[in-house]
Amino acid sequence: MTGQATPVTVEEVAAHVTHDLRRAVLRPGGGDVVWPGDDDPATFHLAARNAAGRVVGVVRFSPAPCPWRPEARAPWQLRGMATEPAVRGSGAGRALLAEGLARVAARGADLVWCDARTTAARFYERAGFTVVTGEYDKPGIGPHVGMVEDLAPLNPPELAARLRTRPETPGATRSS
Ligand SMILES: CC(C)(COP(=O)(O)OP(=O)(O)OC[C@H]1O[C@@H](n2cnc3c(N)ncnc32)[C@H](O)[C@@H]1OP(=O)(O)O)[C@@H](O)C(=O)NCCC(=O)NCCS
């Protein structure tokens, strides 16, 4: 899976900036790319741009109760994670996750959860998520597993250290 490192810049963007990649990667057979909660004030969207400024990855974070951890005090849902096929394995997804987790931790999140495609579960595991359900189907999309990451024990610098880009990756820079 590991490809040549592609430096990306991660920044917060408006929901509509994510639509093209959502459509191409997550809904290639059709289906809505505008989702409930996209424009909620607490929701934020991140885009990873390559050196030419093109959006090569997107993700959304929003506060939402976790179906599997009802006791979580401040749970956030990760949704709509997608990177362009040409950049996969080069760190764009990890850069988006790192920035998103740092931002929700700074907002007081104690848990992040997602419905993960089984094909992407290993990607999330590499960033500290754990599978907490059996497999379930999302009609028209495919098999998923529930995954969570506890943030409470970590402060933002610890999170950044856990998720930092590999030393050999010149990669992920941030802007806001
Ligand atoms: C899942 C996805 C976002 C990963 O993005 P990416 O840009 O390839 O991720 P990265 O390059 O930052 O990978 C980070 C690490 O995870 C690994 N990885 C990435 N995708 C993986 C996968 N599907 N299975 C196993 N490992 C994976 C990488 O090899 C890399 O490992 P390393 O730490 O040894 O270098 C991307 O493959 C994608 O858009 N897939 C299709 C849509 C999708 O499934 N989205 C998730 C919906 S829940």
Short mmCIF file of N, CA and C and ligand atoms in Angstrom, two decimals:
data_model
loop_
_atom_site.label_atom_id
_atom_site.label_comp_id
_atom_site.label_asym_id
_atom_site.label_seq_id
_atom_site.Cartn_x
_atom_site.Cartn_y
_atom_site.Cartn_z
N MET A 1 0.81 -1.22 0.00
CA MET A 1 0.00 0.00 0.00
C MET A 1 0.84 1.27 0.00
N THR A 2 2.04 1.23 0.58
CA THR A 2 2.77 2.46 0.76
C THR A 2 3.35 2.95 -0.56
N GLY A 3 2.98 4.18 -0.95
CA GLY A 3 3.46 4.73 -2.19
C GLY A 3 4.44 5.84 -1.93
N GLN A 4 4.81 6.56 -3.01
CA GLN A 4 5.73 7.67 -2.85
C GLN A 4 5.02 8.80 -2.11
N ALA A 5 5.74 9.45 -1.21
CA ALA A 5 5.11 10.49 -0.41
C ALA A 5 4.68 11.66 -1.30
N THR A 6 3.45 12.13 -1.09
CA THR A 6 2.94 13.29 -1.79
C THR A 6 2.69 14.38 -0.77
N PRO A 7 3.46 15.47 -0.80
CA PRO A 7 3.20 16.53 0.16
C PRO A 7 1.81 17.11 -0.06
N VAL A 8 1.06 17.24 1.01
CA VAL A 8 -0.26 17.85 0.91
C VAL A 8 -0.38 18.92 1.99
N THR A 9 -1.26 19.86 1.72
CA THR A 9 -1.63 20.87 2.70
C THR A 9 -3.07 20.61 3.09
N VAL A 10 -3.32 20.55 4.39
CA VAL A 10 -4.68 20.27 4.86
C VAL A 10 -5.29 21.57 5.37
N GLU A 11 -6.50 21.86 4.90
CA GLU A 11 -7.17 23.09 5.34
C GLU A 11 -8.65 22.85 5.49
N GLU A 12 -9.28 23.71 6.30
CA GLU A 12 -10.73 23.63 6.45
C GLU A 12 -11.39 24.24 5.22
N VAL A 13 -12.45 23.61 4.75
CA VAL A 13 -13.12 24.07 3.53
C VAL A 13 -14.63 24.02 3.73
N ALA A 14 -15.35 24.67 2.85
CA ALA A 14 -16.81 24.59 2.85
C ALA A 14 -17.23 23.22 2.32
N ALA A 15 -18.42 22.79 2.72
CA ALA A 15 -18.90 21.45 2.35
C ALA A 15 -18.83 21.19 0.85
N HIS A 16 -19.18 22.19 0.05
CA HIS A 16 -19.28 21.94 -1.39
C HIS A 16 -17.93 21.55 -2.01
N VAL A 17 -16.84 21.95 -1.35
CA VAL A 17 -15.51 21.62 -1.88
C VAL A 17 -15.27 20.10 -1.84
N THR A 18 -15.99 19.42 -0.96
CA THR A 18 -15.79 17.97 -0.82
C THR A 18 -16.62 17.16 -1.82
N HIS A 19 -17.55 17.81 -2.49
CA HIS A 19 -18.54 17.05 -3.25
C HIS A 19 -17.97 16.26 -4.41
N ASP A 20 -17.02 16.84 -5.15
CA ASP A 20 -16.50 16.13 -6.32
C ASP A 20 -15.83 14.81 -5.91
N LEU A 21 -15.02 14.86 -4.84
CA LEU A 21 -14.35 13.61 -4.41
C LEU A 21 -15.35 12.64 -3.80
N ARG A 22 -16.30 13.17 -3.03
CA ARG A 22 -17.34 12.27 -2.50
C ARG A 22 -18.04 11.52 -3.65
N ARG A 23 -18.36 12.29 -4.69
CA ARG A 23 -19.09 11.68 -5.81
C ARG A 23 -18.22 10.63 -6.51
N ALA A 24 -16.98 10.99 -6.79
CA ALA A 24 -16.10 10.11 -7.56
C ALA A 24 -15.70 8.86 -6.78
N VAL A 25 -15.42 9.03 -5.47
CA VAL A 25 -14.83 7.94 -4.70
C VAL A 25 -15.88 7.19 -3.88
N LEU A 26 -16.81 7.93 -3.27
CA LEU A 26 -17.72 7.31 -2.31
C LEU A 26 -19.09 6.98 -2.89
N ARG A 27 -19.48 7.66 -3.97
CA ARG A 27 -20.80 7.41 -4.57
C ARG A 27 -20.67 7.26 -6.09
N PRO A 28 -19.74 6.42 -6.56
CA PRO A 28 -19.52 6.33 -8.01
C PRO A 28 -20.75 5.83 -8.76
N GLY A 29 -21.62 5.11 -8.06
CA GLY A 29 -22.83 4.61 -8.71
C GLY A 29 -24.00 5.56 -8.59
N GLY A 30 -23.77 6.75 -8.08
CA GLY A 30 -24.85 7.71 -7.84
C GLY A 30 -25.18 7.77 -6.37
N GLY A 31 -26.11 8.61 -6.02
CA GLY A 31 -26.46 8.80 -4.61
C GLY A 31 -26.05 10.18 -4.15
N ASP A 32 -26.66 10.59 -3.05
CA ASP A 32 -26.45 11.95 -2.57
C ASP A 32 -25.01 12.17 -2.13
N VAL A 33 -24.49 13.33 -2.45
CA VAL A 33 -23.19 13.73 -1.88
C VAL A 33 -23.36 14.91 -0.94
N VAL A 34 -24.60 15.40 -0.81
CA VAL A 34 -24.93 16.43 0.18
C VAL A 34 -25.63 15.71 1.32
N TRP A 35 -25.04 15.76 2.51
CA TRP A 35 -25.53 14.94 3.61
C TRP A 35 -26.07 15.79 4.74
N PRO A 36 -27.06 15.23 5.48
CA PRO A 36 -27.57 15.97 6.63
C PRO A 36 -26.42 16.33 7.57
N GLY A 37 -26.47 17.54 8.06
CA GLY A 37 -25.44 17.99 9.01
C GLY A 37 -24.26 18.65 8.35
N ASP A 38 -24.15 18.57 7.04
CA ASP A 38 -22.98 19.15 6.35
C ASP A 38 -22.78 20.63 6.69
N ASP A 39 -23.90 21.35 6.82
CA ASP A 39 -23.79 22.80 7.04
C ASP A 39 -24.04 23.19 8.48
N ASP A 40 -24.13 22.20 9.40
CA ASP A 40 -24.27 22.55 10.81
C ASP A 40 -23.06 23.38 11.25
N PRO A 41 -23.28 24.34 12.11
CA PRO A 41 -22.16 25.20 12.51
C PRO A 41 -21.02 24.42 13.17
N ALA A 42 -21.33 23.32 13.86
CA ALA A 42 -20.26 22.59 14.55
C ALA A 42 -19.51 21.64 13.61
N THR A 43 -20.10 21.32 12.49
CA THR A 43 -19.43 20.42 11.53
C THR A 43 -18.29 21.15 10.85
N PHE A 44 -17.19 20.41 10.64
CA PHE A 44 -16.15 20.99 9.79
C PHE A 44 -15.66 19.98 8.76
N HIS A 45 -15.23 20.52 7.64
CA HIS A 45 -14.75 19.72 6.52
C HIS A 45 -13.29 20.07 6.27
N LEU A 46 -12.50 19.06 5.98
CA LEU A 46 -11.09 19.28 5.67
C LEU A 46 -10.81 18.80 4.25
N ALA A 47 -9.92 19.51 3.58
CA ALA A 47 -9.46 19.08 2.26
C ALA A 47 -7.94 19.02 2.28
N ALA A 48 -7.40 18.00 1.63
CA ALA A 48 -5.95 17.91 1.41
C ALA A 48 -5.69 18.34 -0.03
N ARG A 49 -4.83 19.32 -0.18
CA ARG A 49 -4.50 19.80 -1.53
C ARG A 49 -3.07 19.41 -1.88
N ASN A 50 -2.85 19.07 -3.14
CA ASN A 50 -1.48 18.77 -3.57
C ASN A 50 -0.75 20.08 -3.89
N ALA A 51 0.47 19.95 -4.36
CA ALA A 51 1.29 21.16 -4.57
C ALA A 51 0.65 22.09 -5.59
N ALA A 52 -0.15 21.53 -6.49
CA ALA A 52 -0.80 22.35 -7.51
C ALA A 52 -2.10 22.97 -7.00
N GLY A 53 -2.47 22.64 -5.76
CA GLY A 53 -3.69 23.21 -5.19
C GLY A 53 -4.94 22.38 -5.43
N ARG A 54 -4.77 21.24 -6.13
CA ARG A 54 -5.94 20.40 -6.39
C ARG A 54 -6.33 19.64 -5.14
N VAL A 55 -7.65 19.50 -4.91
CA VAL A 55 -8.13 18.73 -3.76
C VAL A 55 -7.97 17.24 -4.07
N VAL A 56 -7.14 16.57 -3.25
CA VAL A 56 -6.88 15.14 -3.47
C VAL A 56 -7.41 14.28 -2.31
N GLY A 57 -7.98 14.92 -1.30
CA GLY A 57 -8.55 14.16 -0.20
C GLY A 57 -9.50 15.03 0.59
N VAL A 58 -10.54 14.38 1.16
CA VAL A 58 -11.53 15.12 1.95
C VAL A 58 -12.00 14.27 3.12
N VAL A 59 -12.53 14.95 4.14
CA VAL A 59 -13.14 14.26 5.29
C VAL A 59 -14.02 15.26 6.02
N ARG A 60 -14.99 14.72 6.77
CA ARG A 60 -15.89 15.58 7.57
C ARG A 60 -15.88 15.10 9.01
N PHE A 61 -15.95 16.02 9.96
CA PHE A 61 -16.10 15.70 11.38
C PHE A 61 -17.29 16.46 11.93
N SER A 62 -18.15 15.78 12.70
CA SER A 62 -19.28 16.47 13.33
C SER A 62 -19.59 15.83 14.67
N PRO A 63 -20.06 16.62 15.64
CA PRO A 63 -20.43 16.05 16.92
C PRO A 63 -21.67 15.18 16.75
N ALA A 64 -21.64 13.96 17.26
CA ALA A 64 -22.78 13.05 17.11
C ALA A 64 -22.64 11.91 18.11
N PRO A 65 -23.76 11.48 18.72
CA PRO A 65 -23.69 10.36 19.66
C PRO A 65 -23.13 9.12 18.98
N CYS A 66 -22.33 8.36 19.72
CA CYS A 66 -21.77 7.13 19.17
C CYS A 66 -22.73 5.98 19.45
N PRO A 67 -23.13 5.24 18.42
CA PRO A 67 -24.08 4.14 18.61
C PRO A 67 -23.56 3.05 19.54
N TRP A 68 -22.25 2.94 19.65
CA TRP A 68 -21.66 1.82 20.41
C TRP A 68 -21.06 2.26 21.72
N ARG A 69 -20.99 3.54 21.96
CA ARG A 69 -20.42 4.09 23.21
C ARG A 69 -21.34 5.21 23.72
N PRO A 70 -22.58 4.84 24.13
CA PRO A 70 -23.52 5.89 24.53
C PRO A 70 -23.03 6.71 25.71
N GLU A 71 -22.06 6.16 26.46
CA GLU A 71 -21.57 6.88 27.65
C GLU A 71 -20.54 7.95 27.28
N ALA A 72 -20.13 8.00 26.04
CA ALA A 72 -19.11 9.00 25.67
C ALA A 72 -19.62 10.40 25.97
N ARG A 73 -18.75 11.22 26.51
CA ARG A 73 -19.15 12.56 26.97
C ARG A 73 -19.23 13.54 25.79
N ALA A 74 -18.28 13.45 24.88
CA ALA A 74 -18.22 14.40 23.76
C ALA A 74 -17.77 13.65 22.50
N PRO A 75 -18.67 12.83 21.96
CA PRO A 75 -18.30 12.02 20.80
C PRO A 75 -18.43 12.80 19.48
N TRP A 76 -17.53 12.53 18.57
CA TRP A 76 -17.57 13.12 17.23
C TRP A 76 -17.56 11.99 16.20
N GLN A 77 -18.29 12.22 15.12
CA GLN A 77 -18.32 11.25 14.02
C GLN A 77 -17.42 11.72 12.88
N LEU A 78 -16.64 10.78 12.36
CA LEU A 78 -15.83 11.01 11.15
C LEU A 78 -16.62 10.40 10.00
N ARG A 79 -16.74 11.15 8.91
CA ARG A 79 -17.52 10.65 7.77
C ARG A 79 -16.93 11.18 6.46
N GLY A 80 -17.17 10.46 5.39
CA GLY A 80 -16.82 11.00 4.08
C GLY A 80 -15.33 11.07 3.82
N MET A 81 -14.56 10.16 4.40
CA MET A 81 -13.11 10.14 4.16
C MET A 81 -12.85 9.56 2.77
N ALA A 82 -12.15 10.29 1.94
CA ALA A 82 -11.85 9.81 0.59
C ALA A 82 -10.59 10.49 0.07
N THR A 83 -9.73 9.71 -0.57
CA THR A 83 -8.59 10.30 -1.27
C THR A 83 -8.61 9.84 -2.73
N GLU A 84 -8.03 10.67 -3.56
CA GLU A 84 -7.96 10.37 -5.00
C GLU A 84 -7.13 9.10 -5.20
N PRO A 85 -7.58 8.19 -6.05
CA PRO A 85 -6.82 6.94 -6.22
C PRO A 85 -5.34 7.16 -6.51
N ALA A 86 -5.00 8.18 -7.27
CA ALA A 86 -3.60 8.38 -7.68
C ALA A 86 -2.68 8.70 -6.51
N VAL A 87 -3.22 9.21 -5.40
CA VAL A 87 -2.33 9.59 -4.28
C VAL A 87 -2.37 8.58 -3.13
N ARG A 88 -3.15 7.53 -3.28
CA ARG A 88 -3.32 6.60 -2.14
C ARG A 88 -1.99 5.97 -1.73
N GLY A 89 -1.85 5.78 -0.45
CA GLY A 89 -0.64 5.18 0.08
C GLY A 89 0.49 6.18 0.25
N SER A 90 0.21 7.45 0.00
CA SER A 90 1.28 8.44 0.08
C SER A 90 1.10 9.42 1.22
N GLY A 91 0.12 9.17 2.10
CA GLY A 91 0.03 9.97 3.32
C GLY A 91 -1.09 11.00 3.36
N ALA A 92 -1.85 11.17 2.29
CA ALA A 92 -2.90 12.20 2.29
C ALA A 92 -4.00 11.85 3.30
N GLY A 93 -4.40 10.58 3.33
CA GLY A 93 -5.44 10.17 4.27
C GLY A 93 -4.98 10.35 5.71
N ARG A 94 -3.74 9.95 5.97
CA ARG A 94 -3.21 10.09 7.34
C ARG A 94 -3.14 11.57 7.74
N ALA A 95 -2.76 12.45 6.80
CA ALA A 95 -2.68 13.88 7.10
C ALA A 95 -4.06 14.43 7.44
N LEU A 96 -5.09 14.00 6.72
CA LEU A 96 -6.46 14.44 7.01
C LEU A 96 -6.90 13.96 8.39
N LEU A 97 -6.61 12.69 8.68
CA LEU A 97 -7.00 12.14 9.99
C LEU A 97 -6.28 12.88 11.12
N ALA A 98 -4.99 13.10 10.95
CA ALA A 98 -4.20 13.75 12.01
C ALA A 98 -4.75 15.14 12.30
N GLU A 99 -5.02 15.89 11.23
CA GLU A 99 -5.53 17.25 11.43
C GLU A 99 -6.92 17.21 12.07
N GLY A 100 -7.76 16.32 11.59
CA GLY A 100 -9.12 16.23 12.14
C GLY A 100 -9.13 15.82 13.60
N LEU A 101 -8.33 14.82 13.95
CA LEU A 101 -8.30 14.36 15.35
C LEU A 101 -7.73 15.45 16.25
N ALA A 102 -6.73 16.16 15.78
CA ALA A 102 -6.18 17.25 16.59
C ALA A 102 -7.23 18.33 16.81
N ARG A 103 -8.00 18.63 15.77
CA ARG A 103 -9.02 19.68 15.90
C ARG A 103 -10.14 19.27 16.84
N VAL A 104 -10.61 18.02 16.75
CA VAL A 104 -11.70 17.63 17.65
C VAL A 104 -11.20 17.49 19.09
N ALA A 105 -9.95 17.05 19.26
CA ALA A 105 -9.38 16.98 20.61
C ALA A 105 -9.33 18.39 21.21
N ALA A 106 -8.95 19.36 20.39
CA ALA A 106 -8.89 20.75 20.88
C ALA A 106 -10.28 21.27 21.23
N ARG A 107 -11.32 20.68 20.62
CA ARG A 107 -12.70 21.08 20.94
C ARG A 107 -13.28 20.26 22.09
N GLY A 108 -12.46 19.41 22.71
CA GLY A 108 -12.91 18.68 23.89
C GLY A 108 -13.45 17.29 23.63
N ALA A 109 -13.30 16.76 22.42
CA ALA A 109 -13.81 15.43 22.12
C ALA A 109 -13.14 14.37 22.99
N ASP A 110 -13.93 13.40 23.43
CA ASP A 110 -13.31 12.27 24.15
C ASP A 110 -13.34 11.00 23.30
N LEU A 111 -14.05 11.04 22.17
CA LEU A 111 -14.18 9.84 21.33
C LEU A 111 -14.44 10.26 19.89
N VAL A 112 -13.84 9.55 18.96
CA VAL A 112 -14.19 9.71 17.54
C VAL A 112 -14.62 8.34 17.03
N TRP A 113 -15.69 8.33 16.24
CA TRP A 113 -16.20 7.04 15.74
C TRP A 113 -16.54 7.15 14.26
N CYS A 114 -16.61 6.02 13.61
CA CYS A 114 -17.02 6.02 12.19
C CYS A 114 -17.58 4.66 11.81
N ASP A 115 -18.44 4.71 10.80
CA ASP A 115 -18.83 3.50 10.07
C ASP A 115 -17.75 3.30 9.03
N ALA A 116 -16.88 2.32 9.24
CA ALA A 116 -15.74 2.16 8.33
C ALA A 116 -16.01 1.05 7.31
N ARG A 117 -15.74 1.37 6.07
CA ARG A 117 -15.78 0.28 5.07
C ARG A 117 -14.76 -0.76 5.50
N THR A 118 -15.12 -2.02 5.36
CA THR A 118 -14.17 -3.05 5.80
C THR A 118 -12.85 -2.93 5.04
N THR A 119 -12.92 -2.43 3.81
CA THR A 119 -11.70 -2.29 3.01
C THR A 119 -10.79 -1.19 3.55
N ALA A 120 -11.35 -0.30 4.39
CA ALA A 120 -10.55 0.81 4.94
C ALA A 120 -10.23 0.61 6.42
N ALA A 121 -10.70 -0.48 7.02
CA ALA A 121 -10.55 -0.66 8.47
C ALA A 121 -9.08 -0.61 8.89
N ARG A 122 -8.22 -1.22 8.09
CA ARG A 122 -6.79 -1.26 8.45
C ARG A 122 -6.19 0.15 8.46
N PHE A 123 -6.63 0.98 7.53
CA PHE A 123 -6.19 2.37 7.48
C PHE A 123 -6.51 3.07 8.81
N TYR A 124 -7.73 2.88 9.30
CA TYR A 124 -8.11 3.52 10.57
C TYR A 124 -7.36 2.88 11.74
N GLU A 125 -7.17 1.57 11.69
CA GLU A 125 -6.43 0.91 12.77
C GLU A 125 -5.02 1.50 12.90
N ARG A 126 -4.42 1.80 11.77
CA ARG A 126 -3.06 2.37 11.80
C ARG A 126 -3.04 3.71 12.52
N ALA A 127 -4.20 4.38 12.56
CA ALA A 127 -4.27 5.68 13.23
C ALA A 127 -4.82 5.56 14.65
N GLY A 128 -4.99 4.34 15.14
CA GLY A 128 -5.39 4.16 16.53
C GLY A 128 -6.83 3.78 16.76
N PHE A 129 -7.62 3.65 15.70
CA PHE A 129 -9.01 3.21 15.86
C PHE A 129 -9.07 1.70 16.14
N THR A 130 -10.17 1.29 16.78
CA THR A 130 -10.41 -0.12 17.08
C THR A 130 -11.77 -0.52 16.54
N VAL A 131 -11.85 -1.71 16.00
CA VAL A 131 -13.13 -2.25 15.54
C VAL A 131 -13.95 -2.68 16.76
N VAL A 132 -15.21 -2.20 16.84
CA VAL A 132 -16.02 -2.52 18.01
C VAL A 132 -17.34 -3.21 17.65
N THR A 133 -17.53 -3.58 16.40
CA THR A 133 -18.76 -4.27 15.98
C THR A 133 -18.39 -5.42 15.05
N GLY A 134 -19.39 -6.24 14.78
CA GLY A 134 -19.27 -7.17 13.67
C GLY A 134 -19.53 -6.43 12.37
N GLU A 135 -19.48 -7.16 11.28
CA GLU A 135 -19.72 -6.55 9.98
C GLU A 135 -21.19 -6.26 9.77
N TYR A 136 -21.50 -5.14 9.14
CA TYR A 136 -22.88 -4.85 8.75
C TYR A 136 -22.87 -4.22 7.37
N ASP A 137 -24.00 -4.36 6.70
CA ASP A 137 -24.06 -3.88 5.32
C ASP A 137 -24.72 -2.52 5.25
N LYS A 138 -24.16 -1.66 4.44
CA LYS A 138 -24.85 -0.42 4.10
C LYS A 138 -25.31 -0.57 2.67
N PRO A 139 -26.63 -0.62 2.47
CA PRO A 139 -27.16 -0.93 1.15
C PRO A 139 -26.59 -0.02 0.06
N GLY A 140 -26.12 -0.64 -1.00
CA GLY A 140 -25.58 0.12 -2.12
C GLY A 140 -24.13 0.53 -1.93
N ILE A 141 -23.61 0.34 -0.72
CA ILE A 141 -22.22 0.75 -0.47
C ILE A 141 -21.34 -0.45 -0.14
N GLY A 142 -21.84 -1.32 0.77
CA GLY A 142 -21.08 -2.53 1.05
C GLY A 142 -20.86 -2.76 2.53
N PRO A 143 -19.99 -3.74 2.87
CA PRO A 143 -19.78 -4.11 4.27
C PRO A 143 -18.99 -3.07 5.05
N HIS A 144 -19.42 -2.86 6.28
CA HIS A 144 -18.79 -1.88 7.18
C HIS A 144 -18.53 -2.52 8.54
N VAL A 145 -17.70 -1.88 9.33
CA VAL A 145 -17.55 -2.20 10.75
C VAL A 145 -17.57 -0.87 11.52
N GLY A 146 -18.05 -0.94 12.76
CA GLY A 146 -18.00 0.23 13.62
C GLY A 146 -16.61 0.34 14.22
N MET A 147 -16.06 1.57 14.21
CA MET A 147 -14.72 1.78 14.78
C MET A 147 -14.74 3.02 15.67
N VAL A 148 -13.93 2.97 16.72
CA VAL A 148 -13.84 4.10 17.65
C VAL A 148 -12.38 4.36 17.98
N GLU A 149 -12.13 5.60 18.35
CA GLU A 149 -10.82 5.96 18.92
C GLU A 149 -11.06 6.82 20.15
N ASP A 150 -10.54 6.39 21.28
CA ASP A 150 -10.63 7.16 22.51
C ASP A 150 -9.59 8.26 22.48
N LEU A 151 -10.05 9.48 22.73
CA LEU A 151 -9.11 10.60 22.74
C LEU A 151 -8.86 11.11 24.15
N ALA A 152 -9.71 10.74 25.08
CA ALA A 152 -9.65 11.33 26.41
C ALA A 152 -8.27 11.26 27.05
N PRO A 153 -7.57 10.11 26.94
CA PRO A 153 -6.28 10.05 27.63
C PRO A 153 -5.20 10.89 26.98
N LEU A 154 -5.46 11.40 25.78
CA LEU A 154 -4.41 12.09 25.04
C LEU A 154 -4.69 13.58 24.96
N ASN A 155 -3.67 14.40 25.14
CA ASN A 155 -3.83 15.81 24.85
C ASN A 155 -3.40 16.05 23.40
N PRO A 156 -3.73 17.22 22.82
CA PRO A 156 -3.42 17.43 21.40
C PRO A 156 -1.98 17.17 21.00
N PRO A 157 -0.97 17.59 21.79
CA PRO A 157 0.41 17.29 21.37
C PRO A 157 0.69 15.78 21.33
N GLU A 158 0.10 15.04 22.29
CA GLU A 158 0.31 13.59 22.28
C GLU A 158 -0.34 12.97 21.05
N LEU A 159 -1.53 13.50 20.70
CA LEU A 159 -2.20 13.00 19.51
C LEU A 159 -1.36 13.27 18.27
N ALA A 160 -0.83 14.48 18.20
CA ALA A 160 -0.02 14.84 17.03
C ALA A 160 1.18 13.90 16.93
N ALA A 161 1.77 13.57 18.10
CA ALA A 161 2.93 12.68 18.09
C ALA A 161 2.53 11.29 17.61
N ARG A 162 1.35 10.84 18.07
CA ARG A 162 0.91 9.50 17.67
C ARG A 162 0.68 9.42 16.16
N LEU A 163 0.17 10.53 15.63
CA LEU A 163 -0.26 10.51 14.23
C LEU A 163 0.74 11.15 13.29
N ARG A 164 1.89 11.57 13.83
CA ARG A 164 2.76 12.37 12.97
C ARG A 164 3.17 11.57 11.74
N THR A 165 3.44 12.33 10.71
CA THR A 165 3.84 11.75 9.44
C THR A 165 5.14 10.98 9.62
N ARG A 166 5.24 9.89 8.89
CA ARG A 166 6.47 9.09 8.99
C ARG A 166 7.69 9.97 8.72
N PRO A 167 8.82 9.69 9.37
CA PRO A 167 10.00 10.54 9.20
C PRO A 167 10.43 10.66 7.75
N GLU A 168 10.25 9.61 6.96
CA GLU A 168 10.72 9.70 5.58
C GLU A 168 9.74 10.43 4.68
N THR A 169 8.57 10.82 5.25
CA THR A 169 7.58 11.52 4.46
C THR A 169 7.74 13.01 4.65
N PRO A 170 8.15 13.78 3.62
CA PRO A 170 8.30 15.21 3.80
C PRO A 170 6.96 15.85 4.09
N GLY A 171 5.94 15.28 3.60
CA GLY A 171 4.57 15.44 3.58
C GLY A 171 3.77 16.48 4.22
N ALA A 172 2.98 16.08 5.18
CA ALA A 172 1.80 16.82 5.52
C ALA A 172 2.09 18.13 6.24
N THR A 173 1.74 19.19 5.62
CA THR A 173 1.78 20.48 6.30
C THR A 173 0.36 20.91 6.56
N ARG A 174 0.19 21.90 7.39
CA ARG A 174 -1.15 22.30 7.76
C ARG A 174 -1.38 23.78 7.46
N SER A 175 -2.61 24.09 7.19
CA SER A 175 -3.03 25.48 7.25
C SER A 175 -4.46 25.48 7.71
N SER A 176 -4.99 26.62 8.12
CA SER A 176 -6.35 26.54 8.64
C SER A 176 -7.32 27.41 7.87
C1 LIG B 1 -9.09 4.71 2.89
C2 LIG B 1 -8.38 5.87 2.22
C3 LIG B 1 -9.05 7.19 2.61
C4 LIG B 1 -6.91 5.88 2.68
O1 LIG B 1 -6.29 7.03 2.14
P1 LIG B 1 -4.74 7.06 1.74
O2 LIG B 1 -4.49 8.42 1.18
O3 LIG B 1 -4.40 5.89 0.90
O4 LIG B 1 -4.07 6.88 3.16
P2 LIG B 1 -2.51 7.05 3.54
O5 LIG B 1 -1.69 7.03 2.31
O6 LIG B 1 -2.36 8.24 4.41
O7 LIG B 1 -2.24 5.73 4.37
C5 LIG B 1 -1.86 5.72 5.75
C6 LIG B 1 -1.40 4.32 6.08
O8 LIG B 1 -2.52 3.43 5.96
C7 LIG B 1 -2.24 2.42 4.98
N1 LIG B 1 -3.49 2.19 4.26
C8 LIG B 1 -4.19 3.10 3.57
N2 LIG B 1 -5.30 2.54 3.07
C9 LIG B 1 -5.27 1.24 3.47
C10 LIG B 1 -6.14 0.15 3.28
N3 LIG B 1 -7.28 0.27 2.58
N4 LIG B 1 -5.81 -1.05 3.85
C11 LIG B 1 -4.67 -1.18 4.57
N5 LIG B 1 -3.80 -0.16 4.77
C12 LIG B 1 -4.11 1.03 4.23
C13 LIG B 1 -1.16 3.01 4.12
O9 LIG B 1 -0.40 2.04 3.47
C14 LIG B 1 -0.36 3.78 5.12
O10 LIG B 1 0.45 2.87 5.83
P3 LIG B 1 1.89 3.29 6.45
O11 LIG B 1 1.55 3.94 7.76
O12 LIG B 1 2.61 2.02 6.57
O13 LIG B 1 2.51 4.23 5.48
C15 LIG B 1 -8.40 5.72 0.66
O14 LIG B 1 -7.86 4.46 0.33
C16 LIG B 1 -9.77 5.83 0.03
O15 LIG B 1 -10.25 6.94 -0.27
N6 LIG B 1 -10.42 4.68 -0.18
C17 LIG B 1 -11.72 4.64 -0.86
C18 LIG B 1 -12.82 5.29 -0.04
C19 LIG B 1 -12.92 4.72 1.33
O16 LIG B 1 -12.92 3.53 1.56
N7 LIG B 1 -13.04 5.65 2.30
C20 LIG B 1 -13.22 5.28 3.69
C21 LIG B 1 -14.68 5.21 3.94
S1 LIG B 1 -15.01 4.55 5.55
#
